[in-house]
Every structure is written in C-alpha cells, then in structure tokens.
Tab-separated table of C-alpha atoms in Angstrom:
chain	number	residue	atom	x	y	z
A	1	MET	CA	18.178	191.049	45.596
A	2	THR	CA	20.300	189.705	48.463
A	3	ASP	CA	22.105	186.434	48.911
A	4	GLU	CA	19.388	185.627	51.454
A	5	HIS	CA	16.735	186.093	48.942
A	6	PHE	CA	18.440	183.513	46.684
A	7	MET	CA	19.260	181.024	49.362
A	8	ARG	CA	15.446	181.051	50.159
A	9	GLN	CA	14.888	180.156	46.556
A	10	ALA	CA	17.199	177.257	46.963
A	11	LEU	CA	15.403	176.285	50.052
A	12	LYS	CA	12.135	176.348	48.193
A	13	GLU	CA	13.535	173.899	45.832
A	14	ALA	CA	14.729	171.686	48.701
A	15	ARG	CA	11.198	171.834	49.933
A	16	LEU	CA	9.991	170.610	46.577
A	17	ALA	CA	12.278	167.601	46.787
A	18	GLU	CA	11.014	166.857	50.280
A	19	GLU	CA	7.497	166.712	49.090
A	20	LYS	CA	8.451	164.052	46.566
A	21	GLY	CA	10.187	161.971	49.315
A	22	GLU	CA	13.587	162.988	48.278
A	23	VAL	CA	16.400	164.156	50.495
A	24	PRO	CA	15.695	167.905	50.737
A	25	ILE	CA	18.474	169.594	48.666
A	26	GLY	CA	17.803	172.572	46.384
A	27	ALA	CA	19.935	174.980	44.242
A	28	VAL	CA	19.589	177.964	42.015
A	29	VAL	CA	21.985	179.505	39.597
A	30	VAL	CA	21.739	183.359	39.557
A	31	MET	CA	23.183	185.854	37.029
A	32	ASN	CA	22.627	189.658	37.047
A	33	GLY	CA	20.110	189.258	39.745
A	34	GLN	CA	18.018	186.640	37.895
A	35	VAL	CA	17.624	183.104	38.483
A	36	ILE	CA	18.623	181.220	35.209
A	37	GLY	CA	18.667	177.716	36.590
A	38	ARG	CA	16.928	175.824	39.329
A	39	GLY	CA	16.939	172.219	40.574
A	40	HIS	CA	16.141	169.868	43.475
A	41	ASN	CA	17.302	166.464	44.336
A	42	GLN	CA	15.607	163.860	42.161
A	43	VAL	CA	17.727	160.881	42.618
A	44	GLU	CA	14.888	158.603	43.654
A	45	MET	CA	12.328	159.801	41.241
A	46	LEU	CA	14.662	159.410	38.252
A	47	THR	CA	16.457	156.382	39.898
A	48	ASP	CA	19.683	158.226	38.951
A	49	CYS	CA	22.352	158.893	41.454
A	50	THR	CA	23.713	161.828	39.290
A	51	ALA	CA	20.284	163.768	39.543
A	52	HIS	CA	21.509	166.032	42.136
A	53	ALA	CA	19.990	169.643	42.741
A	54	GLU	CA	23.276	171.225	41.524
A	55	MET	CA	23.537	169.156	38.289
A	56	ILE	CA	20.043	169.824	37.328
A	57	ALA	CA	20.429	173.609	38.180
A	58	LEU	CA	23.699	173.735	36.185
A	59	THR	CA	22.273	171.940	33.160
A	60	SER	CA	19.262	174.297	33.149
A	61	ALA	CA	21.523	177.309	33.423
A	62	PHE	CA	23.581	176.051	30.426
A	63	ASN	CA	20.477	175.406	28.375
A	64	TYR	CA	19.077	178.876	29.179
A	65	LEU	CA	22.353	180.721	28.220
A	66	GLY	CA	23.358	178.368	25.388
A	67	ALA	CA	26.744	178.583	26.931
A	68	LYS	CA	28.899	176.096	28.898
A	69	TYR	CA	30.592	178.582	31.289
A	70	LEU	CA	29.165	180.519	34.161
A	71	MET	CA	31.835	182.862	35.038
A	72	GLU	CA	29.391	185.689	35.909
A	73	ALA	CA	26.938	183.413	37.847
A	74	THR	CA	26.562	182.297	41.445
A	75	LEU	CA	25.316	178.904	42.617
A	76	TYR	CA	23.192	178.837	45.805
A	77	VAL	CA	22.849	175.452	47.208
A	78	THR	CA	21.344	174.205	50.515
A	79	LEU	CA	24.126	171.721	51.390
A	80	GLU	CA	27.764	171.495	50.646
A	81	PRO	CA	28.320	170.044	47.114
A	82	CYS	CA	29.454	166.431	46.865
A	83	VAL	CA	32.515	165.454	44.886
A	84	MET	CA	30.449	164.954	41.773
A	85	CYS	CA	28.912	168.350	41.933
A	86	ALA	CA	32.075	170.106	42.826
A	87	GLY	CA	33.651	168.624	39.686
A	88	ALA	CA	30.704	169.788	37.569
A	89	LEU	CA	31.076	173.236	39.188
A	90	TYR	CA	34.849	173.188	38.283
A	91	TRP	CA	34.067	172.573	34.561
A	92	SER	CA	31.523	175.473	34.681
A	93	LYS	CA	33.952	177.929	35.847
A	94	ILE	CA	31.118	179.405	37.934
A	95	GLY	CA	32.051	182.725	39.583
A	96	ARG	CA	30.785	182.075	43.101
A	97	ILE	CA	29.332	179.248	45.181
A	98	VAL	CA	27.280	179.829	48.302
A	99	TYR	CA	26.305	176.802	50.215
A	100	ALA	CA	24.192	177.054	53.314
A	101	ALA	CA	25.393	174.027	55.454
A	102	PRO	CA	28.392	171.759	55.585
A	103	ASP	CA	28.001	168.140	54.751
A	104	GLU	CA	30.765	166.349	56.746
A	105	LYS	CA	29.951	162.998	55.391
A	106	ASN	CA	29.479	163.493	51.657
A	107	GLY	CA	30.660	166.984	50.979
A	108	TYR	CA	33.341	167.530	48.414
A	109	ARG	CA	35.936	167.908	51.265
A	110	ARG	CA	35.590	164.096	51.723
A	111	VAL	CA	38.569	163.625	49.392
A	112	THR	CA	40.024	166.941	48.666
A	113	ASP	CA	42.384	167.310	51.727
A	114	GLY	CA	41.924	171.078	51.780
A	115	LYS	CA	42.786	171.506	47.955
A	116	SER	CA	40.065	173.372	46.317
A	117	PRO	CA	38.493	171.325	43.510
A	118	PHE	CA	37.105	174.510	41.879
A	119	HIS	CA	38.318	176.849	39.292
A	120	PRO	CA	40.880	179.118	40.763
A	121	LYS	CA	38.784	182.105	40.365
A	122	THR	CA	35.557	180.514	41.866
A	123	LYS	CA	34.788	182.263	45.273
A	124	VAL	CA	33.211	179.966	47.971
A	125	GLU	CA	31.150	181.019	50.887
A	126	THR	CA	29.104	179.149	53.421
A	127	GLY	CA	26.928	179.532	56.531
A	128	LEU	CA	23.977	181.502	54.977
A	129	LEU	CA	20.650	179.889	56.424
A	130	GLY	CA	22.744	176.882	57.344
A	131	GLU	CA	20.611	175.979	60.309
A	132	GLU	CA	17.445	176.145	58.288
A	133	SER	CA	18.897	173.892	55.690
A	134	LEU	CA	20.319	171.242	58.235
A	135	ARG	CA	17.047	171.253	60.106
A	136	MET	CA	15.101	170.304	57.006
A	137	VAL	CA	17.516	167.424	56.127
A	138	LYS	CA	17.566	166.182	59.794
A	139	ASP	CA	13.648	166.214	60.020
A	140	PHE	CA	13.540	164.360	56.752
A	141	PHE	CA	15.755	161.485	58.132
A	142	GLN	CA	14.098	161.381	61.414
A	143	LYS	CA	10.679	161.034	59.785
A	144	ARG	CA	11.943	158.184	57.540
A	145	ARG	CA	13.296	156.377	60.589
A	146	LYS	CA	9.874	156.113	62.147
B	1	MET	CA	33.775	138.484	26.196
B	2	THR	CA	37.171	140.107	27.330
B	3	ASP	CA	38.046	143.404	28.867
B	4	GLU	CA	39.626	144.228	25.640
B	5	HIS	CA	36.429	143.686	23.746
B	6	PHE	CA	34.512	145.972	25.910
B	7	MET	CA	37.229	148.648	25.872
B	8	ARG	CA	37.115	148.615	22.098
B	9	GLN	CA	33.505	149.395	22.540
B	10	ALA	CA	34.445	152.373	24.592
B	11	LEU	CA	36.871	153.381	21.899
B	12	LYS	CA	34.213	153.023	19.409
B	13	GLU	CA	32.144	155.558	21.399
B	14	ALA	CA	35.179	157.923	21.462
B	15	ARG	CA	35.248	157.815	17.735
B	16	LEU	CA	31.556	158.795	17.558
B	17	ALA	CA	32.475	161.729	19.768
B	18	GLU	CA	35.280	162.622	17.366
B	19	GLU	CA	33.201	162.640	14.359
B	20	LYS	CA	30.927	165.244	15.908
B	21	GLY	CA	34.020	167.423	16.733
B	22	GLU	CA	34.022	166.445	20.385
B	23	VAL	CA	37.066	165.435	22.373
B	24	PRO	CA	37.165	161.723	21.732
B	25	ILE	CA	36.165	160.107	24.992
B	26	GLY	CA	33.869	157.113	25.289
B	27	ALA	CA	32.487	154.819	27.830
B	28	VAL	CA	30.478	151.586	28.195
B	29	VAL	CA	28.839	150.020	31.335
B	30	VAL	CA	28.723	146.245	31.305
B	31	MET	CA	26.885	143.713	33.331
B	32	ASN	CA	26.922	139.926	33.048
B	33	GLY	CA	28.753	140.220	29.737
B	34	GLN	CA	26.253	142.634	28.297
B	35	VAL	CA	26.603	146.431	27.468
B	36	ILE	CA	23.849	148.092	29.615
B	37	GLY	CA	24.798	151.737	29.054
B	38	ARG	CA	27.082	153.641	26.625
B	39	GLY	CA	28.072	157.177	26.088
B	40	HIS	CA	30.436	159.543	24.406
B	41	ASN	CA	31.439	162.994	25.289
B	42	GLN	CA	28.731	165.516	24.149
B	43	VAL	CA	29.933	168.777	25.930
B	44	GLU	CA	30.044	170.856	22.719
B	45	MET	CA	26.838	169.518	21.059
B	46	LEU	CA	24.715	169.965	24.229
B	47	THR	CA	26.697	173.127	25.411
B	48	ASP	CA	26.871	171.336	28.758
B	49	CYS	CA	29.923	170.621	30.598
B	50	THR	CA	28.406	167.786	32.513
B	51	ALA	CA	27.823	165.888	29.360
B	52	HIS	CA	30.693	163.498	29.792
B	53	ALA	CA	30.862	160.145	28.183
B	54	GLU	CA	30.735	158.564	31.837
B	55	MET	CA	27.846	160.515	33.024
B	56	ILE	CA	25.820	159.564	29.896
B	57	ALA	CA	26.794	155.928	30.204
B	58	LEU	CA	25.918	155.833	33.792
B	59	THR	CA	22.447	157.460	33.421
B	60	SER	CA	21.673	155.063	30.555
B	61	ALA	CA	22.685	152.068	32.703
B	62	PHE	CA	20.449	153.450	35.519
B	63	ASN	CA	17.634	153.805	33.079
B	64	TYR	CA	18.174	150.311	31.598
B	65	LEU	CA	18.101	148.650	35.047
B	66	GLY	CA	15.539	150.904	36.843
B	67	ALA	CA	18.149	150.926	39.600
B	68	LYS	CA	20.471	153.523	40.974
B	69	TYR	CA	23.396	151.164	42.095
B	70	LEU	CA	25.781	149.246	39.803
B	71	MET	CA	27.671	146.903	42.112
B	72	GLU	CA	27.681	144.206	39.695
B	73	ALA	CA	28.710	146.200	36.692
B	74	THR	CA	32.029	147.453	35.087
B	75	LEU	CA	32.641	150.906	33.586
B	76	TYR	CA	35.191	150.913	30.687
B	77	VAL	CA	36.196	154.369	29.846
B	78	THR	CA	38.877	155.625	27.345
B	79	LEU	CA	40.373	158.207	29.640
B	80	GLU	CA	40.777	158.598	33.542
B	81	PRO	CA	37.509	159.908	34.817
B	82	CYS	CA	37.502	163.619	36.004
B	83	VAL	CA	36.463	164.626	39.521
B	84	MET	CA	32.904	164.962	38.551
B	85	CYS	CA	32.755	161.515	36.979
B	86	ALA	CA	34.492	159.894	39.826
B	87	GLY	CA	31.950	161.442	42.304
B	88	ALA	CA	29.237	160.009	40.127
B	89	LEU	CA	30.957	156.546	40.099
B	90	TYR	CA	31.067	156.737	43.881
B	91	TRP	CA	27.426	157.246	44.179
B	92	SER	CA	26.796	154.288	41.794
B	93	LYS	CA	28.802	151.886	44.000
B	94	ILE	CA	30.033	150.686	40.553
B	95	GLY	CA	31.956	147.139	41.097
B	96	ARG	CA	34.864	147.965	38.912
B	97	ILE	CA	36.371	150.688	36.710
B	98	VAL	CA	38.695	150.053	33.849
B	99	TYR	CA	40.150	153.191	32.268
B	100	ALA	CA	42.516	153.098	29.309
B	101	ALA	CA	44.805	156.022	29.753
B	102	PRO	CA	45.687	158.520	32.559
B	103	ASP	CA	44.700	162.088	32.283
B	104	GLU	CA	47.342	163.936	34.241
B	105	LYS	CA	45.768	167.399	33.957
B	106	ASN	CA	41.952	166.732	34.571
B	107	GLY	CA	41.810	163.147	35.964
B	108	TYR	CA	40.294	162.738	39.385
B	109	ARG	CA	43.824	162.399	41.000
B	110	ARG	CA	43.939	166.134	40.327
B	111	VAL	CA	42.465	166.766	43.827
B	112	THR	CA	42.460	163.424	45.638
B	113	ASP	CA	45.976	163.248	46.818
B	114	GLY	CA	46.121	159.475	46.506
B	115	LYS	CA	42.878	158.990	48.415
B	116	SER	CA	40.275	156.982	46.539
B	117	PRO	CA	37.165	158.925	45.656
B	118	PHE	CA	35.341	155.778	44.857
B	119	HIS	CA	33.317	153.380	47.022
B	120	PRO	CA	35.650	151.106	49.048
B	121	LYS	CA	34.562	148.039	47.224
B	122	THR	CA	35.169	149.560	43.723
B	123	LYS	CA	38.178	148.004	41.936
B	124	VAL	CA	40.064	150.365	39.531
B	125	GLU	CA	42.413	149.192	36.771
B	126	THR	CA	44.125	151.080	34.084
B	127	GLY	CA	46.436	150.719	30.989
B	128	LEU	CA	44.317	148.613	28.744
B	129	LEU	CA	44.468	149.951	25.003
B	130	GLY	CA	45.749	153.196	26.727
B	131	GLU	CA	47.959	154.145	23.817
B	132	GLU	CA	45.244	153.792	21.427
B	133	SER	CA	43.088	156.062	23.449
B	134	LEU	CA	45.796	158.770	23.941
B	135	ARG	CA	46.812	158.754	20.258
B	136	MET	CA	43.091	159.515	19.566
B	137	VAL	CA	43.057	162.452	21.868
B	138	LYS	CA	46.412	163.901	20.717
B	139	ASP	CA	45.347	163.575	17.096
B	140	PHE	CA	42.185	165.490	17.774
B	141	PHE	CA	44.018	168.388	19.492
B	142	GLN	CA	46.746	168.456	16.829
B	143	LYS	CA	44.125	168.843	14.077
B	144	ARG	CA	42.316	171.545	15.902
B	145	ARG	CA	45.585	173.518	16.310
B	146	LYS	CA	46.049	173.587	12.504
C-alpha cells in the first residue's frame, strides 16, 4: 500500500464531510499497512469546534489499539493540521505525518515560527495530492458564497 | 461569584482526576456566573492523550449551549493549557482564560515564542491559586516516584 492509497482514503473521508455540509477535511491513521483510525470534520454537526478530522481519527486509533501512543503509525490528512491538532499529534508521539495541502491561515505554522510543535521523532511530509485537496476546499467555499 | 470561587471548582475537578490516578488538572467553563462545562484530566482512564481537562470542559460547554463559540465565557483551569488545548480555545473564541499555574515544560508557550495562540479578543490571566495547583501536581508525581 502506497502513501497515495492512504491519502486517497483521507480524501474519501473529506468527501464524507462535504456531503454533510462540513468543510471537507479528512484523515486516516495507518499502522502496518492497515487503517486503524479515520475521521472527517464534524464541527457543524456536533456543534463542537474540537471535532476536527485529525482529533476524531486519533481518538479512534487510540481506542482501536488501547494505547495512547502511536510511534509506529502515520497520519494522512488532507490539510495542514491546525494548532490544536498539532498539539494532539505531539502528545500521540505519532511516527509520521503526511498532509496534502498547506493551510496558510489556520495551519499550525500560524504560531510556531518555524519551531516544530511535534515530537522530535515525528517525520512530517507534505504535497501529496495537495491540489486535489485544495480544490475540494475551494469548491466548498465557492458554493457556500453563492 | 468571584474568580477564586470558580478556580476552586477547577481545583475540585483536579482532585477528581487525582483520585482516579490521573495527573491532577481540572477546568470549568463559566458564563453569566454559572458553570456550563467542567472536566478533569482522563488521559489514562480513556487511554486517549486528547482527553485533557480543558477539552472535556469545552466540549461539555458546547453541548450545554448548543453553540460552538464561547465569546461570553471564561475558562478556569488549574495549569497552563498545552498547545492542543490552546488551539481548541482559539477555535472557541472564548472571552477569557484564567490559569492557576504556569507549565514551563508543556504549556502553550513551548512553541509560540511570545505570540498569542488565542483569538485576538481573548483575555488571559494567571496566578490565581497557582501555588495550590502546583503543590497538587508535585505531590502527585512525588507519590508516583516512591
């Protein structure tokens, strides 16, 4: 299974969010080639601004494993994590983060000034299917403005 | 009702955490002189490193109000919020944050370099019953080392 395969799973989650009228952001947590947690943005549905795709995917991975650390896992997410989600990922000690597209306005880099908010051993990569992810978000906001 | 009254409510939540073997951190969300959300650290019990006192208190306040913003509310928490919780507080647009004691190691200032991670209108205060809060945390870790 490739990174692209799993990012497509995250995009599929994003589409589920979109269908419910949520900003289309999705995430999956993968360990040993298997999805162990998935989530999509549910902020509006739950009226809870902490219900981000990453938070839901992390909690579902913790539940699946019965463990609170994810050193061997990778998070695939369609947009750069925000400060909250970056803080959650720090606590999880996740091994690797792959995010599709940057979020210049609300991504974690908003406050970190180049300092990594993650665990020192966490690897971070970006760019994979980024255009596809951004297109989905832009389309969503364009439709809403109409 | 004074700030001290509500911080004592947060300390009471911290004590509930301690009784369950959790790091003693507690939080309450207050609006119009009324507690609308409370929470204590449940990371071990839920095996979920996102189950911080503030996150639980915020989600319970959102549920209580059926709203995802807390501009008129104050969060009282016994320890400086971490990066994750600071990010959640940003999204909530909470009016005011009062934290009892600083957390030099894991507080939000770990990555923010003096930049506020909160909403521009959020007021932040600290120091209220700080010694009491820190004593509880120190006692907890001293007991565990024995």
